[in-house]
């Protein structure tokens, strides 16, 4: 018994020393970008009592409005700014969703799909109250756009859906099963341990800074996994400002009924363009063809030399496909 207690004591002491060494060894000036609630110089708009980071790119007078929805949940619109040339014919609204990017952080109870849909509806009313909008959604943003089509089908003229990961609970379960392959292994957990300790040293400007730092870096590990087909074998280089940990975690644990809200899209009869990266063998062309079959008027365009973030990987081909879709009548 004494021998067991002795070894338990030695093990505990060793673990304590390791923690102290890691904490001291990971010291540094780690930062995250400030939110609009801390930096008044950032462009923002208040929607439903939440301050949202945004960028408005004006088009010609009386031009129709495009609302761009970023991925995540929790990411930002930085990697989607390649859509700006569409302002030759349209006004473009980029915004970081609540709890995401550089927008205000909100309680977890206000990060439901319904809250996101209400926010999107308010954005549409704020910037285009007199005519339907055009939606361009990427990844989670495409899922959000699909859910919005059922709630407000008459508020949308047409929609571009760029590689939504899934459109119902069965799809989410399938996505989660594959994603585990890219969130495991010695290197992944070693990085998680180190980033976890570095997060304790983050110079915080708000209460979410440390968690955002941690989860944002781990999302980077996930998308940059060498076997993850989100990229074309050269790493996932799409830039971002800041990742919202709480928004991501809330959706990961969303109830089944909430996830299945996305699938109720049959009421929208307008034109839909699906875009998929040719390199993405996971949620690329094959899956998006299945998604497109759910709509009455949908087409799929495959973007060459592109992974999950087709706009960042191949902006020219992506813009050409979108321009042709917007010009069609």
PDB file of C-alpha atoms in Angstrom:
ATOM      1  CA  UNK A   1       0.000   0.000   0.000  1.00  0.00           C
ATOM      2  CA  UNK A   2       2.806   2.371   0.884  1.00  0.00           C
ATOM      3  CA  UNK A   3       4.518   1.544  -2.428  1.00  0.00           C
ATOM      4  CA  UNK A   4       1.327   2.376  -4.336  1.00  0.00           C
ATOM      5  CA  UNK A   5       0.924   5.666  -2.494  1.00  0.00           C
ATOM      6  CA  UNK A   6       4.572   6.458  -3.150  1.00  0.00           C
ATOM      7  CA  UNK A   7       4.195   5.934  -6.877  1.00  0.00           C
ATOM      8  CA  UNK A   8       0.946   7.903  -6.957  1.00  0.00           C
ATOM      9  CA  UNK A   9       2.723  10.755  -5.226  1.00  0.00           C
ATOM     10  CA  UNK A  10       5.633  10.618  -7.655  1.00  0.00           C
ATOM     11  CA  UNK A  11       3.232  10.532 -10.615  1.00  0.00           C
ATOM     12  CA  UNK A  12       1.293  13.502  -9.306  1.00  0.00           C
ATOM     13  CA  UNK A  13       4.486  15.454  -8.686  1.00  0.00           C
ATOM     14  CA  UNK A  14       5.706  14.621 -12.203  1.00  0.00           C
ATOM     15  CA  UNK A  15       2.421  15.757 -13.702  1.00  0.00           C
ATOM     16  CA  UNK A  16       2.554  18.970 -11.700  1.00  0.00           C
ATOM     17  CA  UNK A  17       6.087  19.658 -12.898  1.00  0.00           C
ATOM     18  CA  UNK A  18       5.019  19.013 -16.499  1.00  0.00           C
ATOM     19  CA  UNK A  19       2.142  21.474 -16.167  1.00  0.00           C
ATOM     20  CA  UNK A  20       4.432  24.122 -14.710  1.00  0.00           C
ATOM     21  CA  UNK A  21       7.015  23.555 -17.458  1.00  0.00           C
ATOM     22  CA  UNK A  22       4.398  23.747 -20.212  1.00  0.00           C
ATOM     23  CA  UNK A  23       2.799  26.853 -18.739  1.00  0.00           C
ATOM     24  CA  UNK A  24       6.142  28.617 -18.414  1.00  0.00           C
ATOM     25  CA  UNK A  25       7.462  27.313 -21.726  1.00  0.00           C
ATOM     26  CA  UNK A  26       4.477  28.572 -23.720  1.00  0.00           C
ATOM     27  CA  UNK A  27       4.606  32.135 -22.424  1.00  0.00           C
ATOM     28  CA  UNK A  28       4.366  34.778 -25.117  1.00  0.00           C
ATOM     29  CA  UNK A  29       2.391  37.738 -26.393  1.00  0.00           C
ATOM     30  CA  UNK A  30      -0.553  35.937 -27.982  1.00  0.00           C
ATOM     31  CA  UNK A  31      -3.354  38.103 -29.299  1.00  0.00           C
ATOM     32  CA  UNK A  32      -6.637  37.981 -31.150  1.00  0.00           C
ATOM     33  CA  UNK A  33      -8.236  40.723 -33.211  1.00  0.00           C
ATOM     34  CA  UNK A  34     -10.464  43.108 -31.291  1.00  0.00           C
ATOM     35  CA  UNK A  35     -14.229  42.909 -31.747  1.00  0.00           C
ATOM     36  CA  UNK A  36     -16.416  45.781 -32.916  1.00  0.00           C
ATOM     37  CA  UNK A  37     -17.490  46.195 -29.306  1.00  0.00           C
ATOM     38  CA  UNK A  38     -13.886  47.044 -28.351  1.00  0.00           C
ATOM     39  CA  UNK A  39     -12.726  48.823 -31.505  1.00  0.00           C
ATOM     40  CA  UNK A  40     -14.993  51.634 -32.657  1.00  0.00           C
ATOM     41  CA  UNK A  41     -12.889  52.100 -35.806  1.00  0.00           C
ATOM     42  CA  UNK A  42     -14.202  48.842 -37.273  1.00  0.00           C
ATOM     43  CA  UNK A  43     -17.174  49.260 -39.629  1.00  0.00           C
ATOM     44  CA  UNK A  44     -20.319  47.914 -37.993  1.00  0.00           C
ATOM     45  CA  UNK A  45     -24.086  47.996 -37.952  1.00  0.00           C
ATOM     46  CA  UNK A  46     -26.462  47.255 -35.093  1.00  0.00           C
ATOM     47  CA  UNK A  47     -28.959  44.558 -36.003  1.00  0.00           C
ATOM     48  CA  UNK A  48     -31.425  43.303 -33.397  1.00  0.00           C
ATOM     49  CA  UNK A  49     -29.344  44.913 -30.632  1.00  0.00           C
ATOM     50  CA  UNK A  50     -26.163  43.120 -31.739  1.00  0.00           C
ATOM     51  CA  UNK A  51     -23.204  44.972 -33.269  1.00  0.00           C
ATOM     52  CA  UNK A  52     -22.101  43.225 -36.454  1.00  0.00           C
ATOM     53  CA  UNK A  53     -18.826  43.724 -38.300  1.00  0.00           C
ATOM     54  CA  UNK A  54     -19.550  44.361 -41.971  1.00  0.00           C
ATOM     55  CA  UNK A  55     -18.373  45.734 -45.261  1.00  0.00           C
ATOM     56  CA  UNK A  56     -20.686  47.259 -47.847  1.00  0.00           C
ATOM     57  CA  UNK A  57     -19.413  47.438 -51.434  1.00  0.00           C
ATOM     58  CA  UNK A  58     -21.729  49.729 -53.354  1.00  0.00           C
ATOM     59  CA  UNK A  59     -22.814  48.800 -56.862  1.00  0.00           C
ATOM     60  CA  UNK A  60     -24.497  50.944 -59.507  1.00  0.00           C
ATOM     61  CA  UNK A  61     -27.543  52.998 -58.535  1.00  0.00           C
ATOM     62  CA  UNK A  62     -30.560  50.757 -57.903  1.00  0.00           C
ATOM     63  CA  UNK A  63     -28.404  47.639 -58.211  1.00  0.00           C
ATOM     64  CA  UNK A  64     -29.763  44.445 -56.640  1.00  0.00           C
ATOM     65  CA  UNK A  65     -28.224  43.425 -53.320  1.00  0.00           C
ATOM     66  CA  UNK A  66     -26.083  40.369 -52.658  1.00  0.00           C
ATOM     67  CA  UNK A  67     -25.761  39.217 -49.041  1.00  0.00           C
ATOM     68  CA  UNK A  68     -22.703  37.034 -48.401  1.00  0.00           C
ATOM     69  CA  UNK A  69     -22.824  34.396 -45.657  1.00  0.00           C
ATOM     70  CA  UNK A  70     -19.524  33.062 -44.324  1.00  0.00           C
ATOM     71  CA  UNK A  71     -18.789  29.624 -42.934  1.00  0.00           C
ATOM     72  CA  UNK A  72     -18.229  28.182 -39.509  1.00  0.00           C
ATOM     73  CA  UNK A  73     -20.323  28.815 -37.588  1.00  0.00           C
ATOM     74  CA  UNK A  74     -17.804  31.161 -36.051  1.00  0.00           C
ATOM     75  CA  UNK A  75     -15.654  32.161 -39.030  1.00  0.00           C
ATOM     76  CA  UNK A  76     -15.672  35.533 -40.842  1.00  0.00           C
ATOM     77  CA  UNK A  77     -15.975  37.006 -44.325  1.00  0.00           C
ATOM     78  CA  UNK A  78     -12.277  37.745 -44.915  1.00  0.00           C
ATOM     79  CA  UNK A  79     -11.660  34.853 -47.324  1.00  0.00           C
ATOM     80  CA  UNK A  80     -14.804  35.758 -49.296  1.00  0.00           C
ATOM     81  CA  UNK A  81     -13.723  39.274 -50.219  1.00  0.00           C
ATOM     82  CA  UNK A  82     -12.753  37.930 -53.635  1.00  0.00           C
ATOM     83  CA  UNK A  83     -16.446  38.423 -54.468  1.00  0.00           C
ATOM     84  CA  UNK A  84     -15.984  42.214 -54.483  1.00  0.00           C
ATOM     85  CA  UNK A  85     -15.714  42.455 -58.320  1.00  0.00           C
ATOM     86  CA  UNK A  86     -19.427  41.504 -58.451  1.00  0.00           C
ATOM     87  CA  UNK A  87     -20.056  45.102 -57.354  1.00  0.00           C
ATOM     88  CA  UNK A  88     -19.823  46.076 -61.034  1.00  0.00           C
ATOM     89  CA  UNK A  89     -23.465  45.029 -61.195  1.00  0.00           C
ATOM     90  CA  UNK A  90     -24.578  44.460 -57.587  1.00  0.00           C
ATOM     91  CA  UNK A  91     -24.272  45.980 -54.127  1.00  0.00           C
ATOM     92  CA  UNK A  92     -22.558  43.472 -51.845  1.00  0.00           C
ATOM     93  CA  UNK A  93     -23.086  43.089 -48.112  1.00  0.00           C
ATOM     94  CA  UNK A  94     -20.427  41.181 -46.213  1.00  0.00           C
ATOM     95  CA  UNK A  95     -21.050  40.664 -42.497  1.00  0.00           C
ATOM     96  CA  UNK A  96     -19.712  38.568 -39.651  1.00  0.00           C
ATOM     97  CA  UNK A  97     -22.602  36.749 -38.049  1.00  0.00           C
ATOM     98  CA  UNK A  98     -23.409  37.157 -34.359  1.00  0.00           C
ATOM     99  CA  UNK A  99     -20.789  35.526 -32.167  1.00  0.00           C
ATOM    100  CA  UNK A 100     -18.452  35.129 -35.150  1.00  0.00           C
ATOM    101  CA  UNK A 101     -15.467  36.880 -36.657  1.00  0.00           C
ATOM    102  CA  UNK A 102     -15.195  40.423 -35.318  1.00  0.00           C
ATOM    103  CA  UNK A 103     -18.877  40.788 -34.448  1.00  0.00           C
ATOM    104  CA  UNK A 104     -20.230  41.117 -30.925  1.00  0.00           C
ATOM    105  CA  UNK A 105     -20.253  37.996 -28.767  1.00  0.00           C
ATOM    106  CA  UNK A 106     -23.668  37.008 -27.427  1.00  0.00           C
ATOM    107  CA  UNK A 107     -24.920  34.430 -24.889  1.00  0.00           C
ATOM    108  CA  UNK A 108     -25.030  30.843 -26.141  1.00  0.00           C
ATOM    109  CA  UNK A 109     -28.830  30.943 -25.904  1.00  0.00           C
ATOM    110  CA  UNK A 110     -28.793  33.537 -28.705  1.00  0.00           C
ATOM    111  CA  UNK A 111     -26.773  31.385 -31.132  1.00  0.00           C
ATOM    112  CA  UNK A 112     -29.568  29.099 -32.317  1.00  0.00           C
ATOM    113  CA  UNK A 113     -30.437  28.656 -35.978  1.00  0.00           C
ATOM    114  CA  UNK A 114     -33.581  30.722 -35.432  1.00  0.00           C
ATOM    115  CA  UNK A 115     -31.495  33.614 -34.095  1.00  0.00           C
ATOM    116  CA  UNK A 116     -29.238  33.432 -37.164  1.00  0.00           C
ATOM    117  CA  UNK A 117     -32.280  33.392 -39.457  1.00  0.00           C
ATOM    118  CA  UNK A 118     -33.868  36.355 -37.694  1.00  0.00           C
ATOM    119  CA  UNK A 119     -30.580  38.226 -37.996  1.00  0.00           C
ATOM    120  CA  UNK A 120     -30.313  37.469 -41.722  1.00  0.00           C
ATOM    121  CA  UNK A 121     -33.898  38.620 -42.235  1.00  0.00           C
ATOM    122  CA  UNK A 122     -33.108  41.894 -40.482  1.00  0.00           C
ATOM    123  CA  UNK A 123     -29.998  42.346 -42.653  1.00  0.00           C
ATOM    124  CA  UNK A 124     -32.145  41.843 -45.766  1.00  0.00           C
ATOM    125  CA  UNK A 125     -34.718  44.361 -44.544  1.00  0.00           C
ATOM    126  CA  UNK A 126     -32.043  46.878 -43.570  1.00  0.00           C
ATOM    127  CA  UNK A 127     -30.204  46.882 -46.893  1.00  0.00           C
ATOM    128  CA  UNK A 128     -32.873  45.812 -49.395  1.00  0.00           C
ATOM    129  CA  UNK A 129     -36.328  46.388 -47.973  1.00  0.00           C
ATOM    130  CA  UNK A 130     -37.982  47.006 -51.337  1.00  0.00           C
ATOM    131  CA  UNK A 131     -36.755  44.041 -53.400  1.00  0.00           C
ATOM    132  CA  UNK A 132     -35.599  40.429 -52.992  1.00  0.00           C
ATOM    133  CA  UNK A 133     -31.965  39.772 -52.235  1.00  0.00           C
ATOM    134  CA  UNK A 134     -29.433  37.354 -53.710  1.00  0.00           C
ATOM    135  CA  UNK A 135     -27.682  35.057 -51.253  1.00  0.00           C
ATOM    136  CA  UNK A 136     -24.177  33.662 -51.602  1.00  0.00           C
ATOM    137  CA  UNK A 137     -23.347  31.241 -48.806  1.00  0.00           C
ATOM    138  CA  UNK A 138     -20.161  29.283 -48.203  1.00  0.00           C
ATOM    139  CA  UNK A 139     -20.058  26.054 -46.151  1.00  0.00           C
ATOM    140  CA  UNK A 140     -22.107  26.743 -42.988  1.00  0.00           C
ATOM    141  CA  UNK A 141     -23.217  29.960 -44.702  1.00  0.00           C
ATOM    142  CA  UNK A 142     -24.705  27.873 -47.518  1.00  0.00           C
ATOM    143  CA  UNK A 143     -26.560  25.795 -44.926  1.00  0.00           C
ATOM    144  CA  UNK A 144     -27.888  28.981 -43.315  1.00  0.00           C
ATOM    145  CA  UNK A 145     -28.966  30.259 -46.736  1.00  0.00           C
ATOM    146  CA  UNK A 146     -30.793  26.985 -47.456  1.00  0.00           C
ATOM    147  CA  UNK A 147     -32.678  27.239 -44.166  1.00  0.00           C
ATOM    148  CA  UNK A 148     -33.608  30.863 -44.955  1.00  0.00           C
ATOM    149  CA  UNK A 149     -35.141  29.819 -48.278  1.00  0.00           C
ATOM    150  CA  UNK A 150     -37.860  27.924 -46.441  1.00  0.00           C
ATOM    151  CA  UNK A 151     -38.584  30.703 -43.958  1.00  0.00           C
ATOM    152  CA  UNK A 152     -38.611  33.595 -46.441  1.00  0.00           C
ATOM    153  CA  UNK A 153     -38.681  32.186 -49.995  1.00  0.00           C
ATOM    154  CA  UNK A 154     -40.114  35.393 -51.474  1.00  0.00           C
ATOM    155  CA  UNK A 155     -37.322  37.531 -50.037  1.00  0.00           C
ATOM    156  CA  UNK A 156     -34.724  35.719 -52.179  1.00  0.00           C
ATOM    157  CA  UNK A 157     -34.401  36.113 -55.942  1.00  0.00           C
ATOM    158  CA  UNK A 158     -31.703  33.456 -56.417  1.00  0.00           C
ATOM    159  CA  UNK A 159     -29.016  31.788 -54.360  1.00  0.00           C
ATOM    160  CA  UNK A 160     -25.455  30.492 -54.698  1.00  0.00           C
ATOM    161  CA  UNK A 161     -24.599  27.614 -52.357  1.00  0.00           C
ATOM    162  CA  UNK A 162     -20.891  26.843 -52.089  1.00  0.00           C
ATOM    163  CA  UNK A 163     -20.248  23.385 -50.652  1.00  0.00           C
ATOM    164  CA  UNK A 164     -22.747  23.167 -47.787  1.00  0.00           C
ATOM    165  CA  UNK A 165     -21.429  20.389 -45.567  1.00  0.00           C
ATOM    166  CA  UNK A 166     -24.881  18.847 -45.079  1.00  0.00           C
ATOM    167  CA  UNK A 167     -28.576  19.741 -45.205  1.00  0.00           C
ATOM    168  CA  UNK A 168     -30.028  17.485 -42.489  1.00  0.00           C
ATOM    169  CA  UNK A 169     -29.147  15.458 -39.412  1.00  0.00           C
ATOM    170  CA  UNK A 170     -28.134  12.351 -41.355  1.00  0.00           C
ATOM    171  CA  UNK A 171     -25.719  14.478 -43.336  1.00  0.00           C
ATOM    172  CA  UNK A 172     -24.335  16.037 -40.165  1.00  0.00           C
ATOM    173  CA  UNK A 173     -23.697  12.606 -38.659  1.00  0.00           C
ATOM    174  CA  UNK A 174     -21.925  11.484 -41.832  1.00  0.00           C
ATOM    175  CA  UNK A 175     -19.821  14.665 -41.851  1.00  0.00           C
ATOM    176  CA  UNK A 176     -18.892  14.215 -38.206  1.00  0.00           C
ATOM    177  CA  UNK A 177     -17.815  10.603 -38.755  1.00  0.00           C
ATOM    178  CA  UNK A 178     -15.357  11.590 -41.498  1.00  0.00           C
ATOM    179  CA  UNK A 179     -14.149  14.729 -39.709  1.00  0.00           C
ATOM    180  CA  UNK A 180     -12.837  12.628 -36.821  1.00  0.00           C
ATOM    181  CA  UNK A 181     -10.106  11.383 -39.171  1.00  0.00           C
ATOM    182  CA  UNK A 182      -8.724  14.915 -39.339  1.00  0.00           C
ATOM    183  CA  UNK A 183      -9.026  15.653 -35.614  1.00  0.00           C
ATOM    184  CA  UNK A 184      -6.966  12.840 -34.164  1.00  0.00           C
ATOM    185  CA  UNK A 185      -3.458  11.456 -33.982  1.00  0.00           C
ATOM    186  CA  UNK A 186      -0.335  12.364 -32.014  1.00  0.00           C
ATOM    187  CA  UNK A 187       0.442  15.587 -33.880  1.00  0.00           C
ATOM    188  CA  UNK A 188      -3.122  16.874 -33.536  1.00  0.00           C
ATOM    189  CA  UNK A 189      -3.303  16.281 -29.771  1.00  0.00           C
ATOM    190  CA  UNK A 190       0.223  17.563 -29.202  1.00  0.00           C
ATOM    191  CA  UNK A 191      -0.779  20.783 -30.929  1.00  0.00           C
ATOM    192  CA  UNK A 192      -4.025  20.923 -28.933  1.00  0.00           C
ATOM    193  CA  UNK A 193      -2.038  20.634 -25.689  1.00  0.00           C
ATOM    194  CA  UNK A 194       0.407  23.371 -26.662  1.00  0.00           C
ATOM    195  CA  UNK A 195      -2.297  25.711 -27.981  1.00  0.00           C
ATOM    196  CA  UNK A 196      -4.318  25.111 -24.829  1.00  0.00           C
ATOM    197  CA  UNK A 197      -1.437  26.364 -22.703  1.00  0.00           C
ATOM    198  CA  UNK A 198      -0.722  29.273 -25.054  1.00  0.00           C
ATOM    199  CA  UNK A 199      -4.360  30.283 -24.786  1.00  0.00           C
ATOM    200  CA  UNK A 200      -3.791  30.901 -21.076  1.00  0.00           C
ATOM    201  CA  UNK A 201      -1.363  33.680 -22.023  1.00  0.00           C
ATOM    202  CA  UNK A 202      -3.621  35.450 -24.544  1.00  0.00           C
ATOM    203  CA  UNK A 203      -3.699  39.200 -24.071  1.00  0.00           C
ATOM    204  CA  UNK A 204      -7.465  39.440 -23.744  1.00  0.00           C
ATOM    205  CA  UNK A 205      -9.567  42.415 -24.766  1.00  0.00           C
ATOM    206  CA  UNK A 206     -12.788  40.508 -24.040  1.00  0.00           C
ATOM    207  CA  UNK A 207     -14.005  37.436 -22.169  1.00  0.00           C
ATOM    208  CA  UNK A 208     -14.013  35.183 -25.262  1.00  0.00           C
ATOM    209  CA  UNK A 209     -10.478  35.889 -26.431  1.00  0.00           C
ATOM    210  CA  UNK A 210      -8.760  32.805 -24.982  1.00  0.00           C
ATOM    211  CA  UNK A 211     -11.414  30.352 -26.179  1.00  0.00           C
ATOM    212  CA  UNK A 212     -11.500  31.950 -29.634  1.00  0.00           C
ATOM    213  CA  UNK A 213      -7.714  31.706 -29.842  1.00  0.00           C
ATOM    214  CA  UNK A 214      -7.758  28.018 -28.902  1.00  0.00           C
ATOM    215  CA  UNK A 215     -10.624  26.860 -31.119  1.00  0.00           C
ATOM    216  CA  UNK A 216      -9.523  29.047 -34.022  1.00  0.00           C
ATOM    217  CA  UNK A 217      -6.088  27.432 -34.040  1.00  0.00           C
ATOM    218  CA  UNK A 218      -7.521  23.932 -33.763  1.00  0.00           C
ATOM    219  CA  UNK A 219      -9.865  24.593 -36.687  1.00  0.00           C
ATOM    220  CA  UNK A 220      -6.726  25.559 -38.578  1.00  0.00           C
ATOM    221  CA  UNK A 221      -5.188  22.205 -37.693  1.00  0.00           C
ATOM    222  CA  UNK A 222      -8.314  20.451 -38.939  1.00  0.00           C
ATOM    223  CA  UNK A 223      -8.521  22.147 -42.333  1.00  0.00           C
ATOM    224  CA  UNK A 224      -4.759  21.888 -42.840  1.00  0.00           C
ATOM    225  CA  UNK A 225      -4.583  18.170 -42.111  1.00  0.00           C
ATOM    226  CA  UNK A 226      -2.527  16.693 -44.986  1.00  0.00           C
ATOM    227  CA  UNK A 227      -5.276  14.191 -45.846  1.00  0.00           C
ATOM    228  CA  UNK A 228      -8.166  16.635 -45.612  1.00  0.00           C
ATOM    229  CA  UNK A 229      -9.423  17.307 -49.178  1.00  0.00           C
ATOM    230  CA  UNK A 230     -10.574  20.796 -48.175  1.00  0.00           C
ATOM    231  CA  UNK A 231      -7.397  21.875 -49.965  1.00  0.00           C
ATOM    232  CA  UNK A 232      -5.603  20.689 -53.081  1.00  0.00           C
ATOM    233  CA  UNK A 233      -2.634  19.237 -51.231  1.00  0.00           C
ATOM    234  CA  UNK A 234      -0.823  22.492 -50.571  1.00  0.00           C
ATOM    235  CA  UNK A 235      -2.473  23.507 -47.308  1.00  0.00           C
ATOM    236  CA  UNK A 236      -5.601  25.522 -46.549  1.00  0.00           C
ATOM    237  CA  UNK A 237      -4.422  29.097 -46.903  1.00  0.00           C
ATOM    238  CA  UNK A 238      -7.723  31.012 -46.830  1.00  0.00           C
ATOM    239  CA  UNK A 239      -7.252  33.903 -44.355  1.00  0.00           C
ATOM    240  CA  UNK A 240      -9.444  34.846 -41.406  1.00  0.00           C
ATOM    241  CA  UNK A 241      -9.517  37.451 -38.656  1.00  0.00           C
ATOM    242  CA  UNK A 242     -10.905  35.573 -35.668  1.00  0.00           C
ATOM    243  CA  UNK A 243     -12.969  32.472 -34.941  1.00  0.00           C
ATOM    244  CA  UNK A 244     -15.961  32.462 -32.596  1.00  0.00           C
ATOM    245  CA  UNK A 245     -15.624  29.407 -30.341  1.00  0.00           C
ATOM    246  CA  UNK A 246     -19.045  29.622 -28.700  1.00  0.00           C
ATOM    247  CA  UNK A 247     -20.875  29.840 -32.035  1.00  0.00           C
ATOM    248  CA  UNK A 248     -19.042  26.778 -33.310  1.00  0.00           C
ATOM    249  CA  UNK A 249     -19.614  24.763 -30.148  1.00  0.00           C
ATOM    250  CA  UNK A 250     -23.302  25.675 -29.997  1.00  0.00           C
ATOM    251  CA  UNK A 251     -23.961  24.332 -33.487  1.00  0.00           C
ATOM    252  CA  UNK A 252     -21.898  21.206 -32.857  1.00  0.00           C
ATOM    253  CA  UNK A 253     -24.343  20.411 -30.035  1.00  0.00           C
ATOM    254  CA  UNK A 254     -27.528  21.626 -31.747  1.00  0.00           C
ATOM    255  CA  UNK A 255     -30.588  19.377 -31.258  1.00  0.00           C
ATOM    256  CA  UNK A 256     -31.720  17.152 -34.129  1.00  0.00           C
ATOM    257  CA  UNK A 257     -34.877  19.180 -34.746  1.00  0.00           C
ATOM    258  CA  UNK A 258     -32.805  22.319 -35.258  1.00  0.00           C
ATOM    259  CA  UNK A 259     -30.425  20.697 -37.736  1.00  0.00           C
ATOM    260  CA  UNK A 260     -33.347  19.257 -39.710  1.00  0.00           C
ATOM    261  CA  UNK A 261     -34.765  22.768 -40.178  1.00  0.00           C
ATOM    262  CA  UNK A 262     -32.226  23.155 -42.981  1.00  0.00           C
ATOM    263  CA  UNK A 263     -33.868  20.346 -44.971  1.00  0.00           C
ATOM    264  CA  UNK A 264     -37.194  22.178 -45.316  1.00  0.00           C
ATOM    265  CA  UNK A 265     -36.308  23.875 -48.607  1.00  0.00           C
ATOM    266  CA  UNK A 266     -38.963  22.614 -51.009  1.00  0.00           C
ATOM    267  CA  UNK A 267     -40.966  25.854 -50.924  1.00  0.00           C
ATOM    268  CA  UNK A 268     -38.273  27.810 -52.792  1.00  0.00           C
ATOM    269  CA  UNK A 269     -38.778  27.640 -56.547  1.00  0.00           C
ATOM    270  CA  UNK A 270     -36.133  30.123 -57.668  1.00  0.00           C
ATOM    271  CA  UNK A 271     -32.793  29.365 -59.369  1.00  0.00           C
ATOM    272  CA  UNK A 272     -30.002  27.823 -57.313  1.00  0.00           C
ATOM    273  CA  UNK A 273     -26.326  27.508 -58.221  1.00  0.00           C
ATOM    274  CA  UNK A 274     -24.188  24.959 -56.394  1.00  0.00           C
ATOM    275  CA  UNK A 275     -20.417  25.379 -56.563  1.00  0.00           C
ATOM    276  CA  UNK A 276     -17.941  22.644 -55.624  1.00  0.00           C
ATOM    277  CA  UNK A 277     -14.154  22.469 -55.651  1.00  0.00           C
ATOM    278  CA  UNK A 278     -12.750  19.790 -57.945  1.00  0.00           C
ATOM    279  CA  UNK A 279     -10.149  18.781 -55.330  1.00  0.00           C
ATOM    280  CA  UNK A 280     -12.698  18.170 -52.590  1.00  0.00           C
ATOM    281  CA  UNK A 281     -13.490  14.458 -52.603  1.00  0.00           C
ATOM    282  CA  UNK A 282     -15.313  14.713 -49.259  1.00  0.00           C
ATOM    283  CA  UNK A 283     -18.071  17.329 -49.565  1.00  0.00           C
ATOM    284  CA  UNK A 284     -17.325  18.366 -53.135  1.00  0.00           C
ATOM    285  CA  UNK A 285     -18.950  17.502 -56.483  1.00  0.00           C
ATOM    286  CA  UNK A 286     -20.563  14.166 -55.575  1.00  0.00           C
ATOM    287  CA  UNK A 287     -22.269  15.405 -52.420  1.00  0.00           C
ATOM    288  CA  UNK A 288     -23.288  18.727 -53.975  1.00  0.00           C
ATOM    289  CA  UNK A 289     -24.941  16.883 -56.874  1.00  0.00           C
ATOM    290  CA  UNK A 290     -27.068  15.102 -54.257  1.00  0.00           C
ATOM    291  CA  UNK A 291     -27.893  18.410 -52.613  1.00  0.00           C
ATOM    292  CA  UNK A 292     -28.807  20.016 -55.934  1.00  0.00           C
ATOM    293  CA  UNK A 293     -31.340  17.247 -56.607  1.00  0.00           C
ATOM    294  CA  UNK A 294     -33.423  18.562 -53.691  1.00  0.00           C
ATOM    295  CA  UNK A 295     -34.237  21.777 -55.561  1.00  0.00           C
ATOM    296  CA  UNK A 296     -36.583  22.276 -58.475  1.00  0.00           C
ATOM    297  CA  UNK A 297     -34.263  24.617 -60.395  1.00  0.00           C
ATOM    298  CA  UNK A 298     -30.634  23.907 -59.526  1.00  0.00           C
ATOM    299  CA  UNK A 299     -27.368  23.496 -61.368  1.00  0.00           C
ATOM    300  CA  UNK A 300     -23.903  22.426 -60.258  1.00  0.00           C
ATOM    301  CA  UNK A 301     -20.649  23.948 -61.465  1.00  0.00           C
ATOM    302  CA  UNK A 302     -17.321  22.348 -60.500  1.00  0.00           C
ATOM    303  CA  UNK A 303     -14.477  24.812 -59.974  1.00  0.00           C
ATOM    304  CA  UNK A 304     -11.101  23.440 -61.156  1.00  0.00           C
ATOM    305  CA  UNK A 305      -7.967  23.690 -59.019  1.00  0.00           C
ATOM    306  CA  UNK A 306     -10.026  24.454 -55.924  1.00  0.00           C
ATOM    307  CA  UNK A 307     -10.798  22.837 -52.622  1.00  0.00           C
ATOM    308  CA  UNK A 308     -13.476  23.821 -50.117  1.00  0.00           C
ATOM    309  CA  UNK A 309     -12.879  27.575 -50.348  1.00  0.00           C
ATOM    310  CA  UNK A 310     -13.369  27.977 -54.094  1.00  0.00           C
ATOM    311  CA  UNK A 311     -13.343  31.779 -53.979  1.00  0.00           C
ATOM    312  CA  UNK A 312      -9.908  31.904 -52.371  1.00  0.00           C
ATOM    313  CA  UNK A 313      -8.487  29.009 -54.388  1.00  0.00           C
ATOM    314  CA  UNK A 314      -9.732  30.025 -57.834  1.00  0.00           C
ATOM    315  CA  UNK A 315     -11.429  33.404 -57.796  1.00  0.00           C
ATOM    316  CA  UNK A 316     -11.473  33.857 -61.578  1.00  0.00           C
ATOM    317  CA  UNK A 317     -13.351  30.631 -62.335  1.00  0.00           C
ATOM    318  CA  UNK A 318     -15.685  31.164 -59.376  1.00  0.00           C
ATOM    319  CA  UNK A 319     -16.554  34.719 -60.390  1.00  0.00           C
ATOM    320  CA  UNK A 320     -17.190  33.641 -63.973  1.00  0.00           C
ATOM    321  CA  UNK A 321     -19.619  30.932 -62.848  1.00  0.00           C
ATOM    322  CA  UNK A 322     -21.459  33.336 -60.544  1.00  0.00           C
ATOM    323  CA  UNK A 323     -21.626  36.108 -63.165  1.00  0.00           C
ATOM    324  CA  UNK A 324     -23.181  33.734 -65.692  1.00  0.00           C
ATOM    325  CA  UNK A 325     -25.699  32.584 -63.100  1.00  0.00           C
ATOM    326  CA  UNK A 326     -26.633  36.146 -62.115  1.00  0.00           C
ATOM    327  CA  UNK A 327     -27.018  37.189 -65.749  1.00  0.00           C
ATOM    328  CA  UNK A 328     -29.328  34.289 -66.674  1.00  0.00           C
ATOM    329  CA  UNK A 329     -33.043  34.971 -66.783  1.00  0.00           C
TER     330      UNK A 329
END
